[in-house]
Each structure stands twice: as structure tokens, then as C-alpha cells.
Amino acid sequence: ETFETSPSFGLTQMNRYSIKWLLARMTDHIEVLGGLASRFEEYMSEGRKNGYEVEHIWADHWEQHKDEFTHETDFDEYRNRLGGLLLLPKTFNASYNDWSYAKKLPKYLEQNLLAQSLNPDAYDRNRPLKKLKQAGLPFIGHNEFKKADIEARQKLYVAIAKQVWN
């Protein structure tokens, strides 16, 4: 199985640790490729204070997405796709996980490079992101985050995975 053969690959109750490992590995890869120091061990850390966890980009509010989903299970499936996930500090997740994408977007600029890349403003003066675009990765900022944005993000993650596990 590859990410390409499983376009809906994402978080389930059984694979949270594996998803965390994938996100940590991919986040670390793009940061090193962008010229930053490796932080893989930090991303894999556990614990209440300094640990990292899988964060959904969308808050768990189906009613905010009824324009694109007629059923809550379809929303849940998209929300849990790999392209709809990030790895963020537990403190961030506890503070902002219920916020809308629009409210979280400025806060993503304070996080790791994969989170920063969601915000269109990150591309103005961010040297590591410019290096990643030059490396052929399809990074784009998202002013809003709809179903098509999760699909685009899923393709980005596939491209990153191909580099990591070439």
C-alpha cells in the first residue's frame, strides 16, 4: 500500500501512533530540507507539558461544513484524512483545537514549518518555505480550508512521503 493507492488514508482509532510518527517524520524532513535543524525526537516526545500530538485542522463541527457534506460520516472521513492533520504541541491543541480554521490560521505561523505552510502569509519572507517550493514540493497557502484543500494537502503529503521514502 502507498499513499497514492489510498487517497482517503488517515487517522483511525487504531493508528494514532503511526500517524504521529508519519507526521513527525514528514515535518522533520521538510524542515531539514528547508535548512532548519532536525526536531524529530522533539516531535515524537510524549508528556503533558512538552509533548506533541496529532491535530485536526478542522474543528469537530460538522455543522460548519454542511455546504460540502450532506452527512456527518462523510465530514468525519475527510476531517481524519492525513491531509487534514498536523503535528502540534499539546498546549496548542488544548488551547485552539475547537477554533475555526480562520481563527487558527494566524496561530499556525508560530508553529512548525508544515503548520506554517497553511498560512499564505508564511511565504512572504520565509526562506525555508521558498527552498521547499524550489525543491518541487507543491506547497500553497490556504486562506480557507475546504474539502478541495484537504485533497490538495493530501497530494502535498504524498509528495513529501515520496521524498522521505524514495
mmCIF file with all atom_site columns, C-alpha atoms in Angstrom:
data_model
loop_
_atom_site.group_PDB
_atom_site.id
_atom_site.type_symbol
_atom_site.label_atom_id
_atom_site.label_alt_id
_atom_site.label_comp_id
_atom_site.label_asym_id
_atom_site.label_entity_id
_atom_site.label_seq_id
_atom_site.pdbx_PDB_ins_code
_atom_site.Cartn_x
_atom_site.Cartn_y
_atom_site.Cartn_z
_atom_site.occupancy
_atom_site.B_iso_or_equiv
_atom_site.pdbx_formal_charge
_atom_site.auth_seq_id
_atom_site.auth_comp_id
_atom_site.auth_asym_id
_atom_site.auth_atom_id
_atom_site.pdbx_PDB_model_num
ATOM 1   C CA . GLU A 1 1   ? 0.000   0.000  0.000  1.00 0.00 ? 1   GLU A CA 1
ATOM 2   C CA . THR A 1 2   ? 1.120   3.524  -0.736 1.00 0.00 ? 2   THR A CA 1
ATOM 3   C CA . PHE A 1 3   ? -0.439  6.892  -0.048 1.00 0.00 ? 3   PHE A CA 1
ATOM 4   C CA . GLU A 1 4   ? -1.278  7.147  -3.748 1.00 0.00 ? 4   GLU A CA 1
ATOM 5   C CA . THR A 1 5   ? -3.302  3.926  -3.721 1.00 0.00 ? 5   THR A CA 1
ATOM 6   C CA . SER A 1 6   ? -5.149  5.047  -0.583 1.00 0.00 ? 6   SER A CA 1
ATOM 7   C CA . PRO A 1 7   ? -6.322  8.632  -1.233 1.00 0.00 ? 7   PRO A CA 1
ATOM 8   C CA . SER A 1 8   ? -8.503  8.584  1.878  1.00 0.00 ? 8   SER A CA 1
ATOM 9   C CA . PHE A 1 9   ? -5.718  7.332  4.180  1.00 0.00 ? 9   PHE A CA 1
ATOM 10  C CA . GLY A 1 10  ? -5.960  8.970  7.555  1.00 0.00 ? 10  GLY A CA 1
ATOM 11  C CA . LEU A 1 11  ? -6.421  8.754  11.275 1.00 0.00 ? 11  LEU A CA 1
ATOM 12  C CA . THR A 1 12  ? -8.358  5.906  12.857 1.00 0.00 ? 12  THR A CA 1
ATOM 13  C CA . GLN A 1 13  ? -8.725  4.757  16.440 1.00 0.00 ? 13  GLN A CA 1
ATOM 14  C CA . MET A 1 14  ? -6.086  2.102  15.802 1.00 0.00 ? 14  MET A CA 1
ATOM 15  C CA . ASN A 1 15  ? -3.302  4.090  14.108 1.00 0.00 ? 15  ASN A CA 1
ATOM 16  C CA . ARG A 1 16  ? -2.840  7.312  16.096 1.00 0.00 ? 16  ARG A CA 1
ATOM 17  C CA . TYR A 1 17  ? 0.787   6.493  16.999 1.00 0.00 ? 17  TYR A CA 1
ATOM 18  C CA . SER A 1 18  ? 1.622   5.546  13.394 1.00 0.00 ? 18  SER A CA 1
ATOM 19  C CA . ILE A 1 19  ? 0.079   8.783  12.109 1.00 0.00 ? 19  ILE A CA 1
ATOM 20  C CA . LYS A 1 20  ? 2.048   10.751 14.686 1.00 0.00 ? 20  LYS A CA 1
ATOM 21  C CA . TRP A 1 21  ? 5.242   9.031  13.523 1.00 0.00 ? 21  TRP A CA 1
ATOM 22  C CA . LEU A 1 22  ? 4.446   9.759  9.844  1.00 0.00 ? 22  LEU A CA 1
ATOM 23  C CA . LEU A 1 23  ? 3.704   13.418 10.553 1.00 0.00 ? 23  LEU A CA 1
ATOM 24  C CA . ALA A 1 24  ? 6.834   13.745 12.704 1.00 0.00 ? 24  ALA A CA 1
ATOM 25  C CA . ARG A 1 25  ? 8.991   12.190 10.002 1.00 0.00 ? 25  ARG A CA 1
ATOM 26  C CA . MET A 1 26  ? 7.493   14.321 7.205  1.00 0.00 ? 26  MET A CA 1
ATOM 27  C CA . THR A 1 27  ? 7.593   17.536 9.263  1.00 0.00 ? 27  THR A CA 1
ATOM 28  C CA . ASP A 1 28  ? 11.202  16.896 10.203 1.00 0.00 ? 28  ASP A CA 1
ATOM 29  C CA . HIS A 1 29  ? 12.093  16.103 6.587  1.00 0.00 ? 29  HIS A CA 1
ATOM 30  C CA . ILE A 1 30  ? 10.769  19.372 5.198  1.00 0.00 ? 30  ILE A CA 1
ATOM 31  C CA . GLU A 1 31  ? 12.361  21.384 7.981  1.00 0.00 ? 31  GLU A CA 1
ATOM 32  C CA . VAL A 1 32  ? 15.781  19.819 7.347  1.00 0.00 ? 32  VAL A CA 1
ATOM 33  C CA . LEU A 1 33  ? 15.290  20.247 3.580  1.00 0.00 ? 33  LEU A CA 1
ATOM 34  C CA . GLY A 1 34  ? 14.440  23.902 4.262  1.00 0.00 ? 34  GLY A CA 1
ATOM 35  C CA . GLY A 1 35  ? 17.710  24.366 6.172  1.00 0.00 ? 35  GLY A CA 1
ATOM 36  C CA . LEU A 1 36  ? 16.412  24.059 9.737  1.00 0.00 ? 36  LEU A CA 1
ATOM 37  C CA . ALA A 1 37  ? 17.670  21.742 12.468 1.00 0.00 ? 37  ALA A CA 1
ATOM 38  C CA . SER A 1 38  ? 16.165  18.276 12.896 1.00 0.00 ? 38  SER A CA 1
ATOM 39  C CA . ARG A 1 39  ? 13.475  18.086 15.588 1.00 0.00 ? 39  ARG A CA 1
ATOM 40  C CA . PHE A 1 40  ? 12.203  14.537 15.045 1.00 0.00 ? 40  PHE A CA 1
ATOM 41  C CA . GLU A 1 41  ? 12.858  13.462 18.637 1.00 0.00 ? 41  GLU A CA 1
ATOM 42  C CA . GLU A 1 42  ? 11.048  16.546 19.917 1.00 0.00 ? 42  GLU A CA 1
ATOM 43  C CA . TYR A 1 43  ? 8.051   15.804 17.683 1.00 0.00 ? 43  TYR A CA 1
ATOM 44  C CA . MET A 1 44  ? 7.860   12.230 18.959 1.00 0.00 ? 44  MET A CA 1
ATOM 45  C CA . SER A 1 45  ? 8.036   13.287 22.596 1.00 0.00 ? 45  SER A CA 1
ATOM 46  C CA . GLU A 1 46  ? 5.170   12.460 24.893 1.00 0.00 ? 46  GLU A CA 1
ATOM 47  C CA . GLY A 1 47  ? 4.082   14.157 28.073 1.00 0.00 ? 47  GLY A CA 1
ATOM 48  C CA . ARG A 1 48  ? 1.692   16.768 29.293 1.00 0.00 ? 48  ARG A CA 1
ATOM 49  C CA . LYS A 1 49  ? 3.954   19.773 29.043 1.00 0.00 ? 49  LYS A CA 1
ATOM 50  C CA . ASN A 1 50  ? 6.348   19.336 26.112 1.00 0.00 ? 50  ASN A CA 1
ATOM 51  C CA . GLY A 1 51  ? 4.655   16.598 24.113 1.00 0.00 ? 51  GLY A CA 1
ATOM 52  C CA . TYR A 1 52  ? 3.264   16.759 20.603 1.00 0.00 ? 52  TYR A CA 1
ATOM 53  C CA . GLU A 1 53  ? 0.039   15.286 19.307 1.00 0.00 ? 53  GLU A CA 1
ATOM 54  C CA . VAL A 1 54  ? -1.959  14.899 16.132 1.00 0.00 ? 54  VAL A CA 1
ATOM 55  C CA . GLU A 1 55  ? -4.117  17.961 15.497 1.00 0.00 ? 55  GLU A CA 1
ATOM 56  C CA . HIS A 1 56  ? -7.103  18.142 13.172 1.00 0.00 ? 56  HIS A CA 1
ATOM 57  C CA . ILE A 1 57  ? -7.059  21.256 11.016 1.00 0.00 ? 57  ILE A CA 1
ATOM 58  C CA . TRP A 1 58  ? -10.868 21.315 11.109 1.00 0.00 ? 58  TRP A CA 1
ATOM 59  C CA . ALA A 1 59  ? -12.617 21.565 14.453 1.00 0.00 ? 59  ALA A CA 1
ATOM 60  C CA . ASP A 1 60  ? -15.097 18.765 15.089 1.00 0.00 ? 60  ASP A CA 1
ATOM 61  C CA . HIS A 1 61  ? -18.106 20.832 13.980 1.00 0.00 ? 61  HIS A CA 1
ATOM 62  C CA . TRP A 1 62  ? -19.898 19.201 11.075 1.00 0.00 ? 62  TRP A CA 1
ATOM 63  C CA . GLU A 1 63  ? -22.473 21.991 11.026 1.00 0.00 ? 63  GLU A CA 1
ATOM 64  C CA . GLN A 1 64  ? -19.757 24.411 9.847  1.00 0.00 ? 64  GLN A CA 1
ATOM 65  C CA . HIS A 1 65  ? -19.226 22.275 6.738  1.00 0.00 ? 65  HIS A CA 1
ATOM 66  C CA . LYS A 1 66  ? -22.784 21.414 5.680  1.00 0.00 ? 66  LYS A CA 1
ATOM 67  C CA . ASP A 1 67  ? -22.228 23.314 2.435  1.00 0.00 ? 67  ASP A CA 1
ATOM 68  C CA . GLU A 1 68  ? -19.880 20.499 1.344  1.00 0.00 ? 68  GLU A CA 1
ATOM 69  C CA . PHE A 1 69  ? -21.121 17.449 3.261  1.00 0.00 ? 69  PHE A CA 1
ATOM 70  C CA . THR A 1 70  ? -24.629 16.092 3.419  1.00 0.00 ? 70  THR A CA 1
ATOM 71  C CA . HIS A 1 71  ? -23.791 13.554 6.093  1.00 0.00 ? 71  HIS A CA 1
ATOM 72  C CA . GLU A 1 72  ? -21.676 13.752 9.229  1.00 0.00 ? 72  GLU A CA 1
ATOM 73  C CA . THR A 1 73  ? -19.815 10.492 8.485  1.00 0.00 ? 73  THR A CA 1
ATOM 74  C CA . ASP A 1 74  ? -18.538 11.956 5.201  1.00 0.00 ? 74  ASP A CA 1
ATOM 75  C CA . PHE A 1 75  ? -17.305 15.011 7.107  1.00 0.00 ? 75  PHE A CA 1
ATOM 76  C CA . ASP A 1 76  ? -15.586 12.786 9.692  1.00 0.00 ? 76  ASP A CA 1
ATOM 77  C CA . GLU A 1 77  ? -13.849 10.754 6.977  1.00 0.00 ? 77  GLU A CA 1
ATOM 78  C CA . TYR A 1 78  ? -12.455 13.909 5.342  1.00 0.00 ? 78  TYR A CA 1
ATOM 79  C CA . ARG A 1 79  ? -11.545 15.511 8.660  1.00 0.00 ? 79  ARG A CA 1
ATOM 80  C CA . ASN A 1 80  ? -9.447  12.462 9.555  1.00 0.00 ? 80  ASN A CA 1
ATOM 81  C CA . ARG A 1 81  ? -7.554  12.267 6.254  1.00 0.00 ? 81  ARG A CA 1
ATOM 82  C CA . LEU A 1 82  ? -3.813  12.687 6.536  1.00 0.00 ? 82  LEU A CA 1
ATOM 83  C CA . GLY A 1 83  ? -4.042  15.949 4.583  1.00 0.00 ? 83  GLY A CA 1
ATOM 84  C CA . GLY A 1 84  ? -6.313  17.357 7.293  1.00 0.00 ? 84  GLY A CA 1
ATOM 85  C CA . LEU A 1 85  ? -3.847  16.699 10.100 1.00 0.00 ? 85  LEU A CA 1
ATOM 86  C CA . LEU A 1 86  ? -0.807  18.361 11.661 1.00 0.00 ? 86  LEU A CA 1
ATOM 87  C CA . LEU A 1 87  ? 1.578   17.601 14.491 1.00 0.00 ? 87  LEU A CA 1
ATOM 88  C CA . LEU A 1 88  ? 1.461   20.337 17.120 1.00 0.00 ? 88  LEU A CA 1
ATOM 89  C CA . PRO A 1 89  ? 2.357   20.818 20.785 1.00 0.00 ? 89  PRO A CA 1
ATOM 90  C CA . LYS A 1 90  ? -0.273  19.540 23.198 1.00 0.00 ? 90  LYS A CA 1
ATOM 91  C CA . THR A 1 91  ? -0.518  23.018 24.686 1.00 0.00 ? 91  THR A CA 1
ATOM 92  C CA . PHE A 1 92  ? -1.517  24.432 21.283 1.00 0.00 ? 92  PHE A CA 1
ATOM 93  C CA . ASN A 1 93  ? -4.051  21.701 20.676 1.00 0.00 ? 93  ASN A CA 1
ATOM 94  C CA . ALA A 1 94  ? -5.609  22.168 24.113 1.00 0.00 ? 94  ALA A CA 1
ATOM 95  C CA . SER A 1 95  ? -5.931  25.914 23.562 1.00 0.00 ? 95  SER A CA 1
ATOM 96  C CA . TYR A 1 96  ? -7.065  26.139 19.938 1.00 0.00 ? 96  TYR A CA 1
ATOM 97  C CA . ASN A 1 97  ? -8.408  22.779 18.745 1.00 0.00 ? 97  ASN A CA 1
ATOM 98  C CA . ASP A 1 98  ? -12.051 23.903 18.842 1.00 0.00 ? 98  ASP A CA 1
ATOM 99  C CA . TRP A 1 99  ? -11.406 27.117 16.917 1.00 0.00 ? 99  TRP A CA 1
ATOM 100 C CA . SER A 1 100 ? -12.398 27.549 13.299 1.00 0.00 ? 100 SER A CA 1
ATOM 101 C CA . TYR A 1 101 ? -9.701  27.348 10.642 1.00 0.00 ? 101 TYR A CA 1
ATOM 102 C CA . ALA A 1 102 ? -9.871  31.114 10.096 1.00 0.00 ? 102 ALA A CA 1
ATOM 103 C CA . LYS A 1 103 ? -9.134  31.763 13.780 1.00 0.00 ? 103 LYS A CA 1
ATOM 104 C CA . LYS A 1 104 ? -6.305  29.192 13.955 1.00 0.00 ? 104 LYS A CA 1
ATOM 105 C CA . LEU A 1 105 ? -4.629  30.302 10.715 1.00 0.00 ? 105 LEU A CA 1
ATOM 106 C CA . PRO A 1 106 ? -2.569  33.185 12.232 1.00 0.00 ? 106 PRO A CA 1
ATOM 107 C CA . LYS A 1 107 ? -1.519  30.931 15.127 1.00 0.00 ? 107 LYS A CA 1
ATOM 108 C CA . TYR A 1 108 ? -0.094  28.368 12.694 1.00 0.00 ? 108 TYR A CA 1
ATOM 109 C CA . LEU A 1 109 ? 2.639   30.900 11.839 1.00 0.00 ? 109 LEU A CA 1
ATOM 110 C CA . GLU A 1 110 ? 4.067   30.265 15.328 1.00 0.00 ? 110 GLU A CA 1
ATOM 111 C CA . GLN A 1 111 ? 4.353   26.500 14.814 1.00 0.00 ? 111 GLN A CA 1
ATOM 112 C CA . ASN A 1 112 ? 6.451   24.057 12.773 1.00 0.00 ? 112 ASN A CA 1
ATOM 113 C CA . LEU A 1 113 ? 7.071   24.551 9.058  1.00 0.00 ? 113 LEU A CA 1
ATOM 114 C CA . LEU A 1 114 ? 4.296   22.180 7.958  1.00 0.00 ? 114 LEU A CA 1
ATOM 115 C CA . ALA A 1 115 ? 1.766   24.146 10.021 1.00 0.00 ? 115 ALA A CA 1
ATOM 116 C CA . GLN A 1 116 ? 3.174   27.494 8.874  1.00 0.00 ? 116 GLN A CA 1
ATOM 117 C CA . SER A 1 117 ? 2.759   26.434 5.252  1.00 0.00 ? 117 SER A CA 1
ATOM 118 C CA . LEU A 1 118 ? -1.038  26.578 5.611  1.00 0.00 ? 118 LEU A CA 1
ATOM 119 C CA . ASN A 1 119 ? -0.913  30.355 6.003  1.00 0.00 ? 119 ASN A CA 1
ATOM 120 C CA . PRO A 1 120 ? -0.433  32.314 2.735  1.00 0.00 ? 120 PRO A CA 1
ATOM 121 C CA . ASP A 1 121 ? 1.463   34.981 4.725  1.00 0.00 ? 121 ASP A CA 1
ATOM 122 C CA . ALA A 1 122 ? 4.181   32.436 5.554  1.00 0.00 ? 122 ALA A CA 1
ATOM 123 C CA . TYR A 1 123 ? 5.529   32.551 2.009  1.00 0.00 ? 123 TYR A CA 1
ATOM 124 C CA . ASP A 1 124 ? 6.486   36.245 2.007  1.00 0.00 ? 124 ASP A CA 1
ATOM 125 C CA . ARG A 1 125 ? 9.750   36.135 3.929  1.00 0.00 ? 125 ARG A CA 1
ATOM 126 C CA . ASN A 1 126 ? 10.138  32.511 4.935  1.00 0.00 ? 126 ASN A CA 1
ATOM 127 C CA . ARG A 1 127 ? 13.398  31.230 3.455  1.00 0.00 ? 127 ARG A CA 1
ATOM 128 C CA . PRO A 1 128 ? 12.792  27.544 4.327  1.00 0.00 ? 128 PRO A CA 1
ATOM 129 C CA . LEU A 1 129 ? 9.406   27.560 2.565  1.00 0.00 ? 129 LEU A CA 1
ATOM 130 C CA . LYS A 1 130 ? 10.968  29.134 -0.506 1.00 0.00 ? 130 LYS A CA 1
ATOM 131 C CA . LYS A 1 131 ? 13.563  26.334 -0.561 1.00 0.00 ? 131 LYS A CA 1
ATOM 132 C CA . LEU A 1 132 ? 10.798  23.733 -0.385 1.00 0.00 ? 132 LEU A CA 1
ATOM 133 C CA . LYS A 1 133 ? 8.947   25.229 -3.329 1.00 0.00 ? 133 LYS A CA 1
ATOM 134 C CA . GLN A 1 134 ? 12.217  25.205 -5.276 1.00 0.00 ? 134 GLN A CA 1
ATOM 135 C CA . ALA A 1 135 ? 12.590  21.511 -4.369 1.00 0.00 ? 135 ALA A CA 1
ATOM 136 C CA . GLY A 1 136 ? 9.398   20.832 -6.316 1.00 0.00 ? 136 GLY A CA 1
ATOM 137 C CA . LEU A 1 137 ? 7.018   20.282 -3.413 1.00 0.00 ? 137 LEU A CA 1
ATOM 138 C CA . PRO A 1 138 ? 3.521   21.653 -4.151 1.00 0.00 ? 138 PRO A CA 1
ATOM 139 C CA . PHE A 1 139 ? 3.232   23.973 -1.157 1.00 0.00 ? 139 PHE A CA 1
ATOM 140 C CA . ILE A 1 140 ? 0.474   26.576 -1.238 1.00 0.00 ? 140 ILE A CA 1
ATOM 141 C CA . GLY A 1 141 ? -1.195  28.667 1.429  1.00 0.00 ? 141 GLY A CA 1
ATOM 142 C CA . HIS A 1 142 ? -4.888  28.290 2.148  1.00 0.00 ? 142 HIS A CA 1
ATOM 143 C CA . ASN A 1 143 ? -6.983  31.305 3.168  1.00 0.00 ? 143 ASN A CA 1
ATOM 144 C CA . GLU A 1 144 ? -9.822  28.899 3.814  1.00 0.00 ? 144 GLU A CA 1
ATOM 145 C CA . PHE A 1 145 ? -9.766  25.149 4.230  1.00 0.00 ? 145 PHE A CA 1
ATOM 146 C CA . LYS A 1 146 ? -12.440 23.275 2.330  1.00 0.00 ? 146 LYS A CA 1
ATOM 147 C CA . LYS A 1 147 ? -12.786 19.730 1.017  1.00 0.00 ? 147 LYS A CA 1
ATOM 148 C CA . ALA A 1 148 ? -10.641 20.537 -2.046 1.00 0.00 ? 148 ALA A CA 1
ATOM 149 C CA . ASP A 1 149 ? -7.954  21.983 0.242  1.00 0.00 ? 149 ASP A CA 1
ATOM 150 C CA . ILE A 1 150 ? -7.720  18.719 2.172  1.00 0.00 ? 150 ILE A CA 1
ATOM 151 C CA . GLU A 1 151 ? -7.343  16.905 -1.156 1.00 0.00 ? 151 GLU A CA 1
ATOM 152 C CA . ALA A 1 152 ? -4.562  19.319 -2.217 1.00 0.00 ? 152 ALA A CA 1
ATOM 153 C CA . ARG A 1 153 ? -2.876  18.910 1.143  1.00 0.00 ? 153 ARG A CA 1
ATOM 154 C CA . GLN A 1 154 ? -3.122  15.115 0.811  1.00 0.00 ? 154 GLN A CA 1
ATOM 155 C CA . LYS A 1 155 ? -1.245  15.403 -2.517 1.00 0.00 ? 155 LYS A CA 1
ATOM 156 C CA . LEU A 1 156 ? 1.400   17.543 -0.825 1.00 0.00 ? 156 LEU A CA 1
ATOM 157 C CA . TYR A 1 157 ? 1.848   14.912 1.883  1.00 0.00 ? 157 TYR A CA 1
ATOM 158 C CA . VAL A 1 158 ? 2.178   12.201 -0.782 1.00 0.00 ? 158 VAL A CA 1
ATOM 159 C CA . ALA A 1 159 ? 4.915   14.252 -2.473 1.00 0.00 ? 159 ALA A CA 1
ATOM 160 C CA . ILE A 1 160 ? 6.720   14.687 0.855  1.00 0.00 ? 160 ILE A CA 1
ATOM 161 C CA . ALA A 1 161 ? 6.378   10.959 1.623  1.00 0.00 ? 161 ALA A CA 1
ATOM 162 C CA . LYS A 1 162 ? 7.890   10.110 -1.768 1.00 0.00 ? 162 LYS A CA 1
ATOM 163 C CA . GLN A 1 163 ? 10.951  12.176 -0.872 1.00 0.00 ? 163 GLN A CA 1
ATOM 164 C CA . VAL A 1 164 ? 11.252  10.714 2.601  1.00 0.00 ? 164 VAL A CA 1
ATOM 165 C CA . TRP A 1 165 ? 10.862  7.110  1.473  1.00 0.00 ? 165 TRP A CA 1
ATOM 166 C CA . ASN A 1 166 ? 12.383  7.256  -2.010 1.00 0.00 ? 166 ASN A CA 1
#
